[in-house]
JSON list of C-alpha atoms in Angstrom, two decimals:
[
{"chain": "Y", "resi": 1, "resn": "UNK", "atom": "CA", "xyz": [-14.83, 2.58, -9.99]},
{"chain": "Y", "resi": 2, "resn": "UNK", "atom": "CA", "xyz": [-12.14, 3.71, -7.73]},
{"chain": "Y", "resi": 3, "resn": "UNK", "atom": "CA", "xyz": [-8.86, 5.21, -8.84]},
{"chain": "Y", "resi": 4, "resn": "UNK", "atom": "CA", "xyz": [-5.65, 5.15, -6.51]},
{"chain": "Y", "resi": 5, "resn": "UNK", "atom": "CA", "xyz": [-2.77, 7.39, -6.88]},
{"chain": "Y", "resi": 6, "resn": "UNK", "atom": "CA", "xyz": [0.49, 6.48, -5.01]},
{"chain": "Y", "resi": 7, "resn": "UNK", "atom": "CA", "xyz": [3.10, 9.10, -4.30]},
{"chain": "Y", "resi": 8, "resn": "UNK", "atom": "CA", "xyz": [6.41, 9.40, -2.40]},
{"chain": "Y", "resi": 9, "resn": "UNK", "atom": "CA", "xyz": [8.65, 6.62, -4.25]},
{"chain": "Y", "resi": 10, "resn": "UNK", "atom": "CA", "xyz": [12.34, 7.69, -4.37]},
{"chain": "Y", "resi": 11, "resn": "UNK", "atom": "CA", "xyz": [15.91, 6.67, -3.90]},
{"chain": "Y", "resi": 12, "resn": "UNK", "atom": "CA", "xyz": [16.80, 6.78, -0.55]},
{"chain": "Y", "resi": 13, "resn": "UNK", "atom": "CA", "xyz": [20.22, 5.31, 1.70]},
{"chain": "Y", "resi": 14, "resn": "UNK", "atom": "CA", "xyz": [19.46, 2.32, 4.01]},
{"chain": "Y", "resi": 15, "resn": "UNK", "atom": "CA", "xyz": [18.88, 2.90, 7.18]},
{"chain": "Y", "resi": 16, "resn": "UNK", "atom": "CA", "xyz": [16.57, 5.99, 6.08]},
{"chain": "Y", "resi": 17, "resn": "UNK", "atom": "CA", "xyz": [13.31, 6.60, 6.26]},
{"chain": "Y", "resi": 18, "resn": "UNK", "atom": "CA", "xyz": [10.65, 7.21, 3.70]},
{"chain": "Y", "resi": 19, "resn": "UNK", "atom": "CA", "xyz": [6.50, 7.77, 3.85]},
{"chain": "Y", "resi": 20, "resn": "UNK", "atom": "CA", "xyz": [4.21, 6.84, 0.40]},
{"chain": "Y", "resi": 21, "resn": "UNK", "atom": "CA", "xyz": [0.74, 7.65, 0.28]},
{"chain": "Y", "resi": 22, "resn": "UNK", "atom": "CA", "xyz": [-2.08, 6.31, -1.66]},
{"chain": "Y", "resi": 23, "resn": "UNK", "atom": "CA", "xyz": [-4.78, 9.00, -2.56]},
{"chain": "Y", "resi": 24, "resn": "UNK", "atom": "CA", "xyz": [-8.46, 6.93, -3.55]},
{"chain": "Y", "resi": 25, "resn": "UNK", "atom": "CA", "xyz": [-11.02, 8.88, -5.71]},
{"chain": "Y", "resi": 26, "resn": "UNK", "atom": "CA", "xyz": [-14.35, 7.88, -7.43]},
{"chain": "Y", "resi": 27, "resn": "UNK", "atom": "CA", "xyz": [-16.75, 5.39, -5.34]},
{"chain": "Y", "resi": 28, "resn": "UNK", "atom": "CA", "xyz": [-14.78, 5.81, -2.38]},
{"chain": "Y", "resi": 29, "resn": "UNK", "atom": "CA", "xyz": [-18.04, 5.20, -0.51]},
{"chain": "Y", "resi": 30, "resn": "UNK", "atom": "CA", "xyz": [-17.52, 1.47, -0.96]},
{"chain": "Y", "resi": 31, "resn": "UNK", "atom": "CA", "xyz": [-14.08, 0.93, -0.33]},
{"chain": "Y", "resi": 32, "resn": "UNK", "atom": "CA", "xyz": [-13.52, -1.53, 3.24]},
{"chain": "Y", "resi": 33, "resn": "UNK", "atom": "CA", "xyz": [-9.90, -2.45, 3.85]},
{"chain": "Y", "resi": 34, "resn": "UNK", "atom": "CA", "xyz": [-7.00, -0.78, 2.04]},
{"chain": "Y", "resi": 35, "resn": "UNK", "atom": "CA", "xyz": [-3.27, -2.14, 1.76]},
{"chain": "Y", "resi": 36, "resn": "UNK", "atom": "CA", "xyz": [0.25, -1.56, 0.48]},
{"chain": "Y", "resi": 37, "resn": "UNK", "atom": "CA", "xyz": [1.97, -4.28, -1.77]},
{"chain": "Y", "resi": 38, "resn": "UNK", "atom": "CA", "xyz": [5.44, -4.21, -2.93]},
{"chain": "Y", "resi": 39, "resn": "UNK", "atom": "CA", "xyz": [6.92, -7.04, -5.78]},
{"chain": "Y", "resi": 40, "resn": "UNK", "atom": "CA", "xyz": [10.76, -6.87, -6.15]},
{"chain": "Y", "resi": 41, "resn": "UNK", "atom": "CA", "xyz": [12.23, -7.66, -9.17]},
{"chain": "Y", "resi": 42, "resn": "UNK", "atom": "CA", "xyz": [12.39, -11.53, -10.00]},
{"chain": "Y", "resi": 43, "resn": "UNK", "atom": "CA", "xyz": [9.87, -12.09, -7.30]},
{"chain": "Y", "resi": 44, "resn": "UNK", "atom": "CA", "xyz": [6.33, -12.46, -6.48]},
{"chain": "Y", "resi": 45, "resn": "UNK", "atom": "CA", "xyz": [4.28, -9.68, -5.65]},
{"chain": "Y", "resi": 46, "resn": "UNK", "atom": "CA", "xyz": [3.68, -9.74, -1.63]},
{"chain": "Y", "resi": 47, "resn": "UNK", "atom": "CA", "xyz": [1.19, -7.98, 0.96]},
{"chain": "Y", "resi": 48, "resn": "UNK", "atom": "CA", "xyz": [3.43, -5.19, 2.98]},
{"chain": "Y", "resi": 49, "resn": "UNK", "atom": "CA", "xyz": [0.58, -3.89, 5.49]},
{"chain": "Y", "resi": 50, "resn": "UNK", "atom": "CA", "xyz": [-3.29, -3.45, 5.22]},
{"chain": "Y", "resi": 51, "resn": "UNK", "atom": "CA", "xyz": [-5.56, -1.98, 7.80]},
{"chain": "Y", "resi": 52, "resn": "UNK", "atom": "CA", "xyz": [-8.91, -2.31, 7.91]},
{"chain": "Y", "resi": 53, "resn": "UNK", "atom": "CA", "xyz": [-12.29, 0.42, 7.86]},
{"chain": "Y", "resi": 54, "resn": "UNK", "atom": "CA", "xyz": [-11.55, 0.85, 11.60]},
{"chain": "Y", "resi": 55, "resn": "UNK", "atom": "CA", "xyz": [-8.03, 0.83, 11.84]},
{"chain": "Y", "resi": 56, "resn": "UNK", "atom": "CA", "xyz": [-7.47, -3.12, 12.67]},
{"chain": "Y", "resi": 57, "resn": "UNK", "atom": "CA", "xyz": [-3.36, -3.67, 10.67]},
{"chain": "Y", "resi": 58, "resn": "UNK", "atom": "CA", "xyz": [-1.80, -6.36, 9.61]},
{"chain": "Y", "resi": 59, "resn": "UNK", "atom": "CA", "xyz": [1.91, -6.81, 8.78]},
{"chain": "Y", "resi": 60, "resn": "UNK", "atom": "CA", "xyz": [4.80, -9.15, 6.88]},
{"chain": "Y", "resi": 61, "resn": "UNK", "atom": "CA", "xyz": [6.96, -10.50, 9.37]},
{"chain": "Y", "resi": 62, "resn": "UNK", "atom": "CA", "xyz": [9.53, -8.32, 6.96]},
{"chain": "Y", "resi": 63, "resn": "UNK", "atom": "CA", "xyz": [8.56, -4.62, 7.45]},
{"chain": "Y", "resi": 64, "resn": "UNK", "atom": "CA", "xyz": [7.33, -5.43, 11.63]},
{"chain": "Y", "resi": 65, "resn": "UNK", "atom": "CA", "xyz": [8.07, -2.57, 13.95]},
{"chain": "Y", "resi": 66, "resn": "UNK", "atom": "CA", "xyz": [10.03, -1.15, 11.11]},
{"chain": "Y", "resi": 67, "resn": "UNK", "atom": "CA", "xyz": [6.76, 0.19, 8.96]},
{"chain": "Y", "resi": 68, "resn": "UNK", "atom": "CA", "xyz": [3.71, 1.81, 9.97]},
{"chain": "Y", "resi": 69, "resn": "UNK", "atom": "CA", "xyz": [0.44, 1.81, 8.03]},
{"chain": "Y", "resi": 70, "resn": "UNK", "atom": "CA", "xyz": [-2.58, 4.64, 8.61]},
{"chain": "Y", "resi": 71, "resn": "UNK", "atom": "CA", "xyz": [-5.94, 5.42, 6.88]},
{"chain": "Y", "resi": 72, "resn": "UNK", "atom": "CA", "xyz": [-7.51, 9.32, 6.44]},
{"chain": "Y", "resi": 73, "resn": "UNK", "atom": "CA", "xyz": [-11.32, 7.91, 6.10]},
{"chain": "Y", "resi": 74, "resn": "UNK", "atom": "CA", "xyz": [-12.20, 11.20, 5.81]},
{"chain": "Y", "resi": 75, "resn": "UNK", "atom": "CA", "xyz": [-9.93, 11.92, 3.00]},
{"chain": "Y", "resi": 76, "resn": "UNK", "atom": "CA", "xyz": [-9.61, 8.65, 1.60]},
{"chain": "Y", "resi": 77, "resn": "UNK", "atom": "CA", "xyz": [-6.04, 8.65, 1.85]},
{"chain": "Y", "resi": 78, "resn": "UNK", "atom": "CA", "xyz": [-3.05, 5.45, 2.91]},
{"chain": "Y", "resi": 79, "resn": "UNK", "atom": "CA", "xyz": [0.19, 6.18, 3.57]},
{"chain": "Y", "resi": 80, "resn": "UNK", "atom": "CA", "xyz": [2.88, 3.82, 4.53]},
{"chain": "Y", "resi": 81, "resn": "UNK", "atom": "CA", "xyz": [5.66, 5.30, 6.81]},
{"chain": "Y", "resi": 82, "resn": "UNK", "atom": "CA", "xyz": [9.22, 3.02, 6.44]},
{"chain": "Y", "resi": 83, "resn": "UNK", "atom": "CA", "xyz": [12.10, 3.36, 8.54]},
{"chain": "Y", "resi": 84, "resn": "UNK", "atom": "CA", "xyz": [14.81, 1.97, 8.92]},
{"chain": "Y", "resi": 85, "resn": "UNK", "atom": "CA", "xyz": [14.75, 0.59, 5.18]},
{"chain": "Y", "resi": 86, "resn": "UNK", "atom": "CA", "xyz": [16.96, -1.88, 3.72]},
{"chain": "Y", "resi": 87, "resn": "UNK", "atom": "CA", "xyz": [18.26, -2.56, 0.66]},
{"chain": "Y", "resi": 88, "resn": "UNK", "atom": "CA", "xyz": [15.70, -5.88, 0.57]},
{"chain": "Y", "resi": 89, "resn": "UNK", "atom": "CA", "xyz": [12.78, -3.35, 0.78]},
{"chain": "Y", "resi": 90, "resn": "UNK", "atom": "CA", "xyz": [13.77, -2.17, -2.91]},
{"chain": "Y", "resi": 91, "resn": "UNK", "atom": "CA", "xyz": [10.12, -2.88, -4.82]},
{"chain": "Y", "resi": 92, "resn": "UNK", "atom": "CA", "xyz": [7.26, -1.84, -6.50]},
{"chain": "Y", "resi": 93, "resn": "UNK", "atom": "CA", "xyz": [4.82, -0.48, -4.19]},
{"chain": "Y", "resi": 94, "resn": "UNK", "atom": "CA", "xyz": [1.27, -0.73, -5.06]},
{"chain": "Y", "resi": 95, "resn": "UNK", "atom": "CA", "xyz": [-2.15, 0.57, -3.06]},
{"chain": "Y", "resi": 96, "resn": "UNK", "atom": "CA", "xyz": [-4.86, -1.65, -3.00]},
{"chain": "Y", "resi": 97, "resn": "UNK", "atom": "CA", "xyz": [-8.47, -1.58, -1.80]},
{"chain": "Y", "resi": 98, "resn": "UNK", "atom": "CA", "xyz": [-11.23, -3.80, -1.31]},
{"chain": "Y", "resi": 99, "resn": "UNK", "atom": "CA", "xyz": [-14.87, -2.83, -1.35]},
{"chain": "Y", "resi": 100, "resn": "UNK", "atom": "CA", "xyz": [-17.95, -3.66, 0.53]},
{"chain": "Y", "resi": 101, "resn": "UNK", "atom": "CA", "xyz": [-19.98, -3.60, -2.26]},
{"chain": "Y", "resi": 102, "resn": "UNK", "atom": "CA", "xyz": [-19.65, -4.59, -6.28]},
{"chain": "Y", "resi": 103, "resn": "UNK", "atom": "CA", "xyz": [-18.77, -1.69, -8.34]},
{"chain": "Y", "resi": 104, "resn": "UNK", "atom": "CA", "xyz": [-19.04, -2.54, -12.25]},
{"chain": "Y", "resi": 105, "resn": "UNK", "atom": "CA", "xyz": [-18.44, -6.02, -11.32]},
{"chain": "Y", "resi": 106, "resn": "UNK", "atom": "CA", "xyz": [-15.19, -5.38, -9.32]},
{"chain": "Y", "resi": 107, "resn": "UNK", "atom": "CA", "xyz": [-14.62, -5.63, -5.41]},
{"chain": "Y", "resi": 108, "resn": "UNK", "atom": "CA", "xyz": [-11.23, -4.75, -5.86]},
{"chain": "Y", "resi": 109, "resn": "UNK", "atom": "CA", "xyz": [-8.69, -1.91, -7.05]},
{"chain": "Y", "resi": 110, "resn": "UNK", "atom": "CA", "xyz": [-5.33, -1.70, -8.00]},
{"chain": "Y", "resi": 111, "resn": "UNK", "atom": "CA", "xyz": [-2.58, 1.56, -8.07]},
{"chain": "Y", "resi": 112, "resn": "UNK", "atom": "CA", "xyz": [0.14, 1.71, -10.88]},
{"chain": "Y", "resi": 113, "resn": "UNK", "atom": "CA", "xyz": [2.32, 1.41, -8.27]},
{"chain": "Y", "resi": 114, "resn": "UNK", "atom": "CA", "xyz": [5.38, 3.66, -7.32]},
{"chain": "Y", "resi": 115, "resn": "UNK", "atom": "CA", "xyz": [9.38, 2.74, -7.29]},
{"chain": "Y", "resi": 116, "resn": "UNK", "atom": "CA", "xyz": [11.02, 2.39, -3.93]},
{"chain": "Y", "resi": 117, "resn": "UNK", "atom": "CA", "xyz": [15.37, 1.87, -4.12]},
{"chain": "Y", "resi": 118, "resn": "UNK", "atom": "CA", "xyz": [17.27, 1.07, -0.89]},
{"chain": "Y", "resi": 119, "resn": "UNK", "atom": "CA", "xyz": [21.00, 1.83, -1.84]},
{"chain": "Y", "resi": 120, "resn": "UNK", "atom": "CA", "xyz": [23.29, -0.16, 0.93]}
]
């Protein structure tokens, strides 16, 4: 199994900035490409930014040259740096990972997620 831990989830003014990380434990040996998620309220729950085991990203049109994803192999860490939020970027922000292997008959993990508010 692997257990995530996000941190860094506040209240912030728009137009701020704001960095969450994403700290993976257990069979971290396994884990391939990791990613952030967000699901606002009243909406579905959406892919933010993932990267890949050697540092290929991918982005929502949304959070493009305004976020910044990064991976710590060594420490098995994601962290997600935002800037310039908006009040639209107001979610729940969850970690994911995917493994290259099965691990009690799961390739995948989820965070419990951690509140981000955008006041205007």
């Amino acid at each position: 199994q692997v257990q995530l831990v996000e941190s860094g989830g506040k209240s912030v003014q728009a137009g701020g900035s704001l960095k969450l990380s994403c700290a993976a434990s257990g069979d971290t040996e396994y884990i391939a490409r990791m990613g952030w998620y967000r699901q606002a309220l009243g909406r579905q729950r959406e892919l933010v930014a993932e990267i890949t085991s050697v540092g290929t990203s991918n982005y929502a049109d949304s959070v493009k040259g305004r976020f910044t994803v990064s991976r710590d192999n060594a420490k098995n860490t994601l962290d997600l740096q935002m800037n310039m939020l908006k009040p639209e970027d107001t979610a729940v922000y969850y970690c994911k990972v995917n493994l290259r292997a099965i691990v009690n008959g799961r390739y995948y993990f989820w965070g419990q997620g951690t509140q981000v508010t955008v006041s205007p």
